[in-house]
PDB file of C-alpha atoms in Angstrom:
ATOM      1  CA  MET A   1       0.539 -20.290 -18.907  1.00 44.00           C
ATOM      2  CA  SER A   2       2.151 -19.018 -15.730  1.00 45.00           C
ATOM      3  CA  PRO A   3       1.687 -15.333 -14.881  1.00 42.00           C
ATOM      4  CA  PHE A   4       5.446 -15.204 -15.347  1.00 42.00           C
ATOM      5  CA  GLY A   5       5.307 -16.899 -18.707  1.00 44.00           C
ATOM      6  CA  GLY A   6       5.404 -13.460 -20.289  1.00 44.00           C
ATOM      7  CA  TRP A   7       9.152 -13.516 -19.625  1.00 41.00           C
ATOM      8  CA  GLY A   8       9.457 -16.607 -21.785  1.00 44.00           C
ATOM      9  CA  MET A   9       7.408 -15.040 -24.540  1.00 44.00           C
ATOM     10  CA  LEU A  10       9.656 -11.980 -24.331  1.00 44.00           C
ATOM     11  CA  GLU A  11      12.627 -14.291 -24.853  1.00 45.00           C
ATOM     12  CA  ALA A  12      10.960 -15.770 -27.894  1.00 44.00           C
ATOM     13  CA  PHE A  13      10.122 -12.376 -29.342  1.00 46.00           C
ATOM     14  CA  LEU A  14      13.593 -10.941 -28.826  1.00 43.00           C
ATOM     15  CA  ALA A  15      15.243 -14.089 -30.104  1.00 43.00           C
ATOM     16  CA  MET A  16      13.265 -13.937 -33.334  1.00 44.00           C
ATOM     17  CA  LEU A  17      13.960 -10.236 -33.746  1.00 43.00           C
ATOM     18  CA  CYS A  18      17.687 -10.188 -33.105  1.00 42.00           C
ATOM     19  CA  CYS A  19      18.849 -13.544 -34.336  1.00 41.00           C
ATOM     20  CA  ARG A  20      17.475 -14.128 -37.804  1.00 43.00           C
ATOM     21  CA  GLY A  21      20.332 -13.701 -40.266  1.00 40.00           C
ATOM     22  CA  SER A  22      22.674 -12.382 -37.554  1.00 38.00           C
ATOM     23  CA  ASP A  23      25.915 -13.711 -36.025  1.00 36.00           C
ATOM     24  CA  GLU A  24      25.365 -11.741 -32.839  1.00 32.00           C
ATOM     25  CA  LYS A  25      24.750 -13.545 -29.550  1.00 30.00           C
ATOM     26  CA  VAL A  26      21.032 -13.705 -28.850  1.00 33.00           C
ATOM     27  CA  PHE A  27      19.152 -12.597 -25.766  1.00 32.00           C
ATOM     28  CA  GLU A  28      19.404 -15.529 -23.338  1.00 49.00           C
ATOM     29  CA  GLY A  29      17.481 -14.367 -20.265  1.00 50.00           C
ATOM     30  CA  PRO A  30      18.099 -15.398 -16.642  1.00 55.00           C
ATOM     31  CA  GLU A  31      19.589 -18.762 -15.734  1.00 73.00           C
ATOM     32  CA  HIS A  32      17.372 -18.916 -12.650  1.00 80.00           C
ATOM     33  CA  LEU A  33      13.667 -19.007 -13.442  1.00 83.00           C
ATOM     34  CA  MET A  34      10.541 -18.956 -11.260  1.00 85.00           C
ATOM     35  CA  VAL A  35       7.711 -21.006 -12.769  1.00 88.00           C
ATOM     36  CA  GLY A  36       4.185 -21.586 -11.456  1.00 88.00           C
ATOM     37  CA  SER A  37       3.416 -25.185 -10.519  1.00 89.00           C
ATOM     38  CA  GLY A  38       2.077 -27.148 -13.494  1.00 88.00           C
ATOM     39  CA  GLU A  39       2.751 -24.313 -15.902  1.00 87.00           C
ATOM     40  CA  VAL A  40       4.903 -24.085 -19.036  1.00 89.00           C
ATOM     41  CA  GLN A  41       8.061 -22.108 -19.685  1.00 89.00           C
ATOM     42  CA  VAL A  42       9.807 -20.967 -22.855  1.00 91.00           C
ATOM     43  CA  ILE A  43      13.560 -21.686 -22.760  1.00 91.00           C
ATOM     44  CA  ASN A  44      16.080 -20.066 -25.093  1.00 92.00           C
ATOM     45  CA  CYS A  45      18.992 -22.468 -25.515  1.00 91.00           C
ATOM     46  CA  THR A  46      21.892 -20.511 -26.989  1.00 91.00           C
ATOM     47  CA  ALA A  47      25.438 -21.624 -27.737  1.00 91.00           C
ATOM     48  CA  SER A  48      28.537 -19.565 -27.001  1.00 89.00           C
ATOM     49  CA  CYS A  49      29.778 -19.915 -30.603  1.00 91.00           C
ATOM     50  CA  THR A  50      28.159 -19.065 -33.917  1.00 88.00           C
ATOM     51  CA  ASP A  51      28.275 -22.589 -35.382  1.00 89.00           C
ATOM     52  CA  PRO A  52      27.631 -25.108 -32.582  1.00 91.00           C
ATOM     53  CA  LYS A  53      27.172 -28.835 -33.012  1.00 90.00           C
ATOM     54  CA  LYS A  54      24.497 -30.933 -31.245  1.00 89.00           C
ATOM     55  CA  LEU A  55      22.623 -28.038 -29.679  1.00 93.00           C
ATOM     56  CA  VAL A  56      20.017 -29.710 -27.448  1.00 93.00           C
ATOM     57  CA  LEU A  57      17.948 -29.054 -24.324  1.00 94.00           C
ATOM     58  CA  GLU A  58      18.231 -31.999 -21.940  1.00 93.00           C
ATOM     59  CA  THR A  59      15.189 -32.663 -19.712  1.00 93.00           C
ATOM     60  CA  HIS A  60      12.848 -35.513 -18.839  1.00 93.00           C
ATOM     61  CA  LEU A  61       9.896 -33.120 -19.220  1.00 93.00           C
ATOM     62  CA  ASN A  62       7.863 -32.866 -22.388  1.00 94.00           C
ATOM     63  CA  LYS A  63       9.087 -30.139 -24.716  1.00 95.00           C
ATOM     64  CA  THR A  64       8.482 -28.812 -28.208  1.00 94.00           C
ATOM     65  CA  LEU A  65      10.785 -26.868 -30.503  1.00 94.00           C
ATOM     66  CA  LEU A  66       9.291 -23.469 -31.305  1.00 94.00           C
ATOM     67  CA  ASP A  67      11.986 -22.021 -33.536  1.00 93.00           C
ATOM     68  CA  SER A  68      15.692 -22.324 -34.235  1.00 90.00           C
ATOM     69  CA  GLN A  69      18.697 -20.802 -35.942  1.00 91.00           C
ATOM     70  CA  ALA A  70      22.311 -21.947 -36.185  1.00 89.00           C
ATOM     71  CA  GLN A  71      23.274 -20.530 -32.795  1.00 91.00           C
ATOM     72  CA  TRP A  72      20.067 -20.995 -30.774  1.00 93.00           C
ATOM     73  CA  LYS A  73      16.931 -23.056 -30.312  1.00 93.00           C
ATOM     74  CA  LEU A  74      13.720 -22.005 -28.624  1.00 94.00           C
ATOM     75  CA  PHE A  75      11.810 -24.656 -26.625  1.00 94.00           C
ATOM     76  CA  ARG A  76       8.537 -24.751 -24.760  1.00 94.00           C
ATOM     77  CA  VAL A  77       8.731 -27.017 -21.685  1.00 94.00           C
ATOM     78  CA  TYR A  78       5.476 -28.387 -20.242  1.00 94.00           C
ATOM     79  CA  ASN A  79       4.024 -29.332 -16.856  1.00 91.00           C
ATOM     80  CA  ILE A  80       6.798 -28.157 -14.533  1.00 91.00           C
ATOM     81  CA  SER A  81       5.574 -29.394 -11.139  1.00 89.00           C
ATOM     82  CA  LYS A  82       8.773 -29.392  -9.056  1.00 89.00           C
ATOM     83  CA  ASP A  83      12.193 -27.751  -8.988  1.00 89.00           C
ATOM     84  CA  GLU A  84      14.188 -28.771 -12.043  1.00 90.00           C
ATOM     85  CA  GLN A  85      17.523 -28.318 -13.762  1.00 91.00           C
ATOM     86  CA  LEU A  86      17.393 -27.993 -17.544  1.00 93.00           C
ATOM     87  CA  LEU A  87      20.656 -28.496 -19.401  1.00 92.00           C
ATOM     88  CA  CYS A  88      21.390 -26.666 -22.624  1.00 93.00           C
ATOM     89  CA  SER A  89      24.332 -28.581 -24.128  1.00 92.00           C
ATOM     90  CA  PHE A  90      26.292 -27.928 -27.299  1.00 93.00           C
ATOM     91  CA  THR A  91      29.720 -28.465 -28.829  1.00 93.00           C
ATOM     92  CA  CYS A  92      31.924 -25.555 -29.883  1.00 92.00           C
ATOM     93  CA  ALA A  93      35.286 -26.194 -31.599  1.00 90.00           C
ATOM     94  CA  GLY A  94      35.187 -29.822 -30.483  1.00 89.00           C
ATOM     95  CA  LYS A  95      34.578 -28.911 -26.818  1.00 92.00           C
ATOM     96  CA  GLN A  96      31.261 -29.821 -25.177  1.00 91.00           C
ATOM     97  CA  GLU A  97      29.723 -27.058 -23.064  1.00 91.00           C
ATOM     98  CA  THR A  98      26.645 -26.943 -20.845  1.00 91.00           C
ATOM     99  CA  LYS A  99      24.458 -24.121 -19.677  1.00 91.00           C
ATOM    100  CA  VAL A 100      22.227 -24.848 -16.662  1.00 91.00           C
ATOM    101  CA  PHE A 101      18.761 -23.389 -16.162  1.00 90.00           C
ATOM    102  CA  ASN A 102      17.719 -23.715 -12.514  1.00 90.00           C
ATOM    103  CA  ILE A 103      13.934 -23.682 -12.287  1.00 89.00           C
ATOM    104  CA  THR A 104      12.195 -23.060  -8.962  1.00 88.00           C
ATOM    105  CA  VAL A 105       8.511 -23.911  -8.778  1.00 90.00           C
ATOM    106  CA  PHE A 106       6.249 -21.520  -6.894  1.00 91.00           C
ATOM    107  CA  TYR A 107       2.563 -21.642  -6.002  1.00 93.00           C
ATOM    108  CA  PRO A 108       0.961 -18.264  -6.759  1.00 92.00           C
ATOM    109  CA  PRO A 109      -2.218 -16.946  -5.112  1.00 94.00           C
ATOM    110  CA  LYS A 110      -5.164 -18.365  -7.028  1.00 93.00           C
ATOM    111  CA  GLN A 111      -7.875 -17.607  -4.472  1.00 95.00           C
ATOM    112  CA  VAL A 112      -8.319 -14.914  -1.833  1.00 97.00           C
ATOM    113  CA  LEU A 113     -11.075 -15.723   0.683  1.00 98.00           C
ATOM    114  CA  LEU A 114     -12.438 -12.981   2.940  1.00 98.00           C
ATOM    115  CA  THR A 115     -14.609 -13.723   5.986  1.00 97.00           C
ATOM    116  CA  LEU A 116     -16.302 -11.338   8.422  1.00 96.00           C
ATOM    117  CA  SER A 117     -17.063 -12.802  11.853  1.00 95.00           C
ATOM    118  CA  HIS A 118     -20.455 -11.047  11.737  1.00 91.00           C
ATOM    119  CA  THR A 119     -22.605  -9.822   8.886  1.00 90.00           C
ATOM    120  CA  SER A 120     -24.599  -7.534  11.175  1.00 92.00           C
ATOM    121  CA  VAL A 121     -23.225  -5.721  14.239  1.00 92.00           C
ATOM    122  CA  ALA A 122     -24.101  -2.809  16.486  1.00 91.00           C
ATOM    123  CA  ILE A 123     -22.045   0.368  16.534  1.00 92.00           C
ATOM    124  CA  GLY A 124     -19.100  -0.050  18.892  1.00 91.00           C
ATOM    125  CA  THR A 125     -19.105  -3.850  18.675  1.00 92.00           C
ATOM    126  CA  LEU A 126     -15.814  -5.662  18.115  1.00 95.00           C
ATOM    127  CA  PHE A 127     -15.689  -7.910  15.032  1.00 96.00           C
ATOM    128  CA  THR A 128     -12.986  -9.867  13.204  1.00 97.00           C
ATOM    129  CA  ILE A 129     -11.878  -9.735   9.568  1.00 97.00           C
ATOM    130  CA  GLU A 130     -10.086 -12.838   8.304  1.00 98.00           C
ATOM    131  CA  CYS A 131      -8.389 -13.294   4.945  1.00 98.00           C
ATOM    132  CA  MET A 132      -7.012 -16.628   3.750  1.00 98.00           C
ATOM    133  CA  VAL A 133      -4.843 -17.242   0.694  1.00 97.00           C
ATOM    134  CA  PRO A 134      -4.827 -21.037   0.205  1.00 96.00           C
ATOM    135  CA  ALA A 135      -1.846 -23.115  -0.884  1.00 94.00           C
ATOM    136  CA  VAL A 136       0.866 -20.553  -1.677  1.00 94.00           C
ATOM    137  CA  ALA A 137       4.657 -20.873  -1.670  1.00 92.00           C
ATOM    138  CA  PRO A 138       7.061 -19.406  -0.964  1.00 89.00           C
ATOM    139  CA  LEU A 139       5.554 -17.104   1.660  1.00 90.00           C
ATOM    140  CA  GLU A 140       8.488 -14.754   1.190  1.00 86.00           C
ATOM    141  CA  GLY A 141       7.317 -11.963  -1.071  1.00 86.00           C
ATOM    142  CA  LEU A 142       3.617 -12.422  -0.201  1.00 95.00           C
ATOM    143  CA  SER A 143       1.771  -9.369   1.077  1.00 96.00           C
ATOM    144  CA  VAL A 144      -1.884  -9.416   2.225  1.00 97.00           C
ATOM    145  CA  THR A 145      -3.872  -6.197   2.657  1.00 98.00           C
ATOM    146  CA  LEU A 146      -7.289  -5.753   4.286  1.00 98.00           C
ATOM    147  CA  LEU A 147      -9.338  -2.877   2.863  1.00 97.00           C
ATOM    148  CA  ARG A 148     -12.475  -0.948   3.730  1.00 95.00           C
ATOM    149  CA  GLY A 149     -13.326   0.651   0.433  1.00 95.00           C
ATOM    150  CA  THR A 150      -9.955   2.044  -0.623  1.00 95.00           C
ATOM    151  CA  GLU A 151      -8.757   2.566   2.959  1.00 96.00           C
ATOM    152  CA  ILE A 152      -6.065   0.173   4.202  1.00 96.00           C
ATOM    153  CA  LEU A 153      -7.111  -1.323   7.543  1.00 96.00           C
ATOM    154  CA  TYR A 154      -4.227  -3.734   7.953  1.00 97.00           C
ATOM    155  CA  ASN A 155      -1.285  -5.056   5.975  1.00 97.00           C
ATOM    156  CA  GLN A 156       0.942  -8.065   6.607  1.00 96.00           C
ATOM    157  CA  THR A 157       4.052  -9.131   4.717  1.00 95.00           C
ATOM    158  CA  PHE A 158       5.011 -12.755   5.186  1.00 93.00           C
ATOM    159  CA  VAL A 159       8.435 -14.326   5.561  1.00 88.00           C
ATOM    160  CA  GLY A 160       9.563 -17.891   4.993  1.00 80.00           C
ATOM    161  CA  THR A 161      11.199 -19.811   2.168  1.00 76.00           C
ATOM    162  CA  ALA A 162       9.429 -23.167   2.537  1.00 80.00           C
ATOM    163  CA  ARG A 163       8.921 -24.753  -0.894  1.00 81.00           C
ATOM    164  CA  PHE A 164       5.733 -26.659  -0.029  1.00 88.00           C
ATOM    165  CA  PRO A 165       2.385 -24.825  -0.390  1.00 92.00           C
ATOM    166  CA  GLN A 166       0.647 -23.634   2.764  1.00 93.00           C
ATOM    167  CA  ASP A 167      -2.275 -21.390   3.677  1.00 95.00           C
ATOM    168  CA  ALA A 168      -1.517 -17.763   4.499  1.00 96.00           C
ATOM    169  CA  VAL A 169      -4.018 -16.361   7.022  1.00 96.00           C
ATOM    170  CA  VAL A 170      -4.402 -12.782   8.241  1.00 97.00           C
ATOM    171  CA  THR A 171      -6.819 -11.730  11.010  1.00 97.00           C
ATOM    172  CA  HIS A 172      -7.627  -8.247  12.232  1.00 97.00           C
ATOM    173  CA  ASN A 173      -9.936  -7.166  15.068  1.00 96.00           C
ATOM    174  CA  THR A 174     -11.682  -3.832  14.733  1.00 95.00           C
ATOM    175  CA  THR A 175     -14.662  -1.906  16.111  1.00 94.00           C
ATOM    176  CA  ALA A 176     -17.775  -1.268  14.048  1.00 94.00           C
ATOM    177  CA  HIS A 177     -18.468   2.331  13.050  1.00 93.00           C
ATOM    178  CA  ARG A 178     -21.597   3.767  11.483  1.00 91.00           C
ATOM    179  CA  GLU A 179     -19.773   4.514   8.204  1.00 92.00           C
ATOM    180  CA  ASP A 180     -18.666   0.869   7.838  1.00 92.00           C
ATOM    181  CA  SER A 181     -22.009   0.050   6.252  1.00 90.00           C
ATOM    182  CA  LEU A 182     -21.236   2.470   3.406  1.00 91.00           C
ATOM    183  CA  HIS A 183     -18.184   0.557   2.140  1.00 93.00           C
ATOM    184  CA  ASN A 184     -17.202  -2.888   0.904  1.00 95.00           C
ATOM    185  CA  PHE A 185     -14.598  -4.888   2.764  1.00 97.00           C
ATOM    186  CA  SER A 186     -12.044  -6.718   0.610  1.00 97.00           C
ATOM    187  CA  CYS A 187      -8.669  -8.421   0.737  1.00 98.00           C
ATOM    188  CA  GLU A 188      -5.775  -8.148  -1.719  1.00 98.00           C
ATOM    189  CA  ALA A 189      -2.930 -10.656  -2.026  1.00 97.00           C
ATOM    190  CA  GLN A 190       0.252  -9.776  -3.900  1.00 97.00           C
ATOM    191  CA  MET A 191       3.208 -12.089  -4.494  1.00 94.00           C
ATOM    192  CA  ASP A 192       6.326 -10.260  -5.647  1.00 91.00           C
ATOM    193  CA  LEU A 193       9.128 -12.552  -6.843  1.00 86.00           C
ATOM    194  CA  ARG A 194      10.823 -10.113  -9.217  1.00 83.00           C
ATOM    195  CA  SER A 195      13.995 -10.078  -7.124  1.00 80.00           C
ATOM    196  CA  ARG A 196      14.256 -13.860  -7.619  1.00 77.00           C
ATOM    197  CA  GLY A 197      13.747 -13.908 -11.370  1.00 73.00           C
ATOM    198  CA  GLY A 198       9.958 -14.141 -11.185  1.00 77.00           C
ATOM    199  CA  GLY A 199       7.206 -11.614 -11.580  1.00 82.00           C
ATOM    200  CA  LEU A 200       4.262 -10.051  -9.781  1.00 89.00           C
ATOM    201  CA  VAL A 201       0.940 -11.821  -9.101  1.00 92.00           C
ATOM    202  CA  HIS A 202      -2.069  -9.908  -7.780  1.00 95.00           C
ATOM    203  CA  ARG A 203      -5.422 -11.333  -6.630  1.00 97.00           C
ATOM    204  CA  VAL A 204      -8.450  -9.734  -4.927  1.00 97.00           C
ATOM    205  CA  SER A 205     -11.235 -11.340  -2.881  1.00 97.00           C
ATOM    206  CA  ASP A 206     -14.947 -10.948  -3.490  1.00 97.00           C
ATOM    207  CA  PRO A 207     -16.261  -7.888  -1.606  1.00 96.00           C
ATOM    208  CA  GLN A 208     -18.154  -8.299   1.662  1.00 95.00           C
ATOM    209  CA  ARG A 209     -20.738  -5.950   3.201  1.00 95.00           C
ATOM    210  CA  LEU A 210     -21.307  -5.267   6.897  1.00 94.00           C
ATOM    211  CA  GLU A 211     -24.666  -4.147   8.284  1.00 93.00           C
ATOM    212  CA  VAL A 212     -24.144  -1.700  11.135  1.00 92.00           C
ATOM    213  CA  LYS A 213     -27.054  -1.086  13.537  1.00 90.00           C
ATOM    214  CA  GLU A 214     -27.672   1.303  16.398  1.00 84.00           C
ATOM    215  CA  PRO A 215     -26.664  -0.261  19.722  1.00 76.00           C
ATOM    216  CA  GLU A 216     -29.412  -2.144  21.570  1.00 68.00           C
ATOM    217  CA  PRO A 217     -30.153  -1.169  25.164  1.00 65.00           C
ATOM    218  CA  SER A 218     -28.420  -3.302  27.767  1.00 63.00           C
ATOM    219  CA  ASN A 219     -30.285  -5.472  30.301  1.00 66.00           C
ATOM    220  CA  GLN A 220     -29.325  -3.089  33.072  1.00 66.00           C
ATOM    221  CA  MET A 221     -30.887  -0.187  31.211  1.00 66.00           C
ATOM    222  CA  VAL A 222     -34.048  -2.196  30.601  1.00 67.00           C
ATOM    223  CA  ILE A 223     -34.283  -3.053  34.330  1.00 72.00           C
ATOM    224  CA  MET A 224     -33.763   0.585  35.311  1.00 78.00           C
ATOM    225  CA  ALA A 225     -36.394   1.742  32.832  1.00 73.00           C
ATOM    226  CA  THR A 226     -38.842  -0.866  34.164  1.00 79.00           C
ATOM    227  CA  VAL A 227     -38.224   0.214  37.770  1.00 77.00           C
ATOM    228  CA  ILE A 228     -38.782   3.873  36.852  1.00 84.00           C
ATOM    229  CA  VAL A 229     -42.062   3.059  35.091  1.00 83.00           C
ATOM    230  CA  LEU A 230     -43.262   1.021  38.073  1.00 81.00           C
ATOM    231  CA  LEU A 231     -42.343   3.845  40.450  1.00 83.00           C
ATOM    232  CA  LEU A 232     -44.228   6.321  38.310  1.00 85.00           C
ATOM    233  CA  LEU A 233     -47.263   4.036  38.281  1.00 83.00           C
ATOM    234  CA  PHE A 234     -47.038   3.649  42.058  1.00 79.00           C
ATOM    235  CA  VAL A 235     -46.766   7.387  42.631  1.00 81.00           C
ATOM    236  CA  THR A 236     -49.662   7.974  40.243  1.00 85.00           C
ATOM    237  CA  PHE A 237     -51.770   5.392  42.097  1.00 81.00           C
ATOM    238  CA  VAL A 238     -50.942   6.977  45.461  1.00 77.00           C
ATOM    239  CA  LEU A 239     -51.795  10.460  44.225  1.00 81.00           C
ATOM    240  CA  LEU A 240     -55.105   9.267  42.759  1.00 81.00           C
ATOM    241  CA  TYR A 241     -55.980   7.490  46.002  1.00 75.00           C
ATOM    242  CA  TRP A 242     -55.081  10.581  48.019  1.00 77.00           C
ATOM    243  CA  TYR A 243     -57.140  12.789  45.706  1.00 74.00           C
ATOM    244  CA  LYS A 244     -60.219  10.551  45.987  1.00 76.00           C
ATOM    245  CA  GLN A 245     -59.947  10.388  49.776  1.00 74.00           C
ATOM    246  CA  ARG A 246     -59.681  14.146  49.985  1.00 75.00           C
ATOM    247  CA  ARG A 247     -62.792  14.660  47.863  1.00 73.00           C
ATOM    248  CA  ARG A 248     -64.760  12.292  50.027  1.00 74.00           C
ATOM    249  CA  SER A 249     -63.695  14.088  53.159  1.00 75.00           C
ATOM    250  CA  ASN A 250     -64.723  17.430  51.727  1.00 70.00           C
ATOM    251  CA  THR A 251     -68.190  16.161  50.879  1.00 65.00           C
TER     252      THR A 251
END
């Protein structure tokens, strides 16, 4: 069931609590619902009168009746893969009425993939952290956070209302420090659709480790060190030669 399916189960629970043996209007929930692609949703179809006729939920999708009373029926609707309109129709006092449930399909984060450009770097070296959240929609409400241990390195909140799924990618360049090897790097993705009748989905990547090494000497430093050694050898050779010549002259 969708991470937001808990809303539907709440509808079912409240409907069963407040409606058995009661003439009061039941809890109906929002008329705009956010549902994960391919998931199911519980729909509470409630009439505006206490004794409706022909209370039905009209949809081409597969559905099952979970429970019912005189004024309401509770349905589970299956395999919602695109935006839909579900019609709850009923007749009160000879007048047919319709309640519309607008369902918007979203694609929640299912995977969070973290990649380090290097697994081993020298202190002071620039490296890149990349986090990809595949096939999500809408991007609006999606926030991606890069972490070193519990420290936030970078955070990006996306915008865009496109309905089709797309990859969300975040990259961040940073410099390697000695303490980086003491912590895991990770990426968190959070999709917050509560303002649109949905819920909150949270996913975390597998942790990644970075080996940090002492910086290697540069080529220029190696050349300078080689020149110094050669000069020392030359001076030593000259001094030895001078010393031997002096001894010979003294004898």
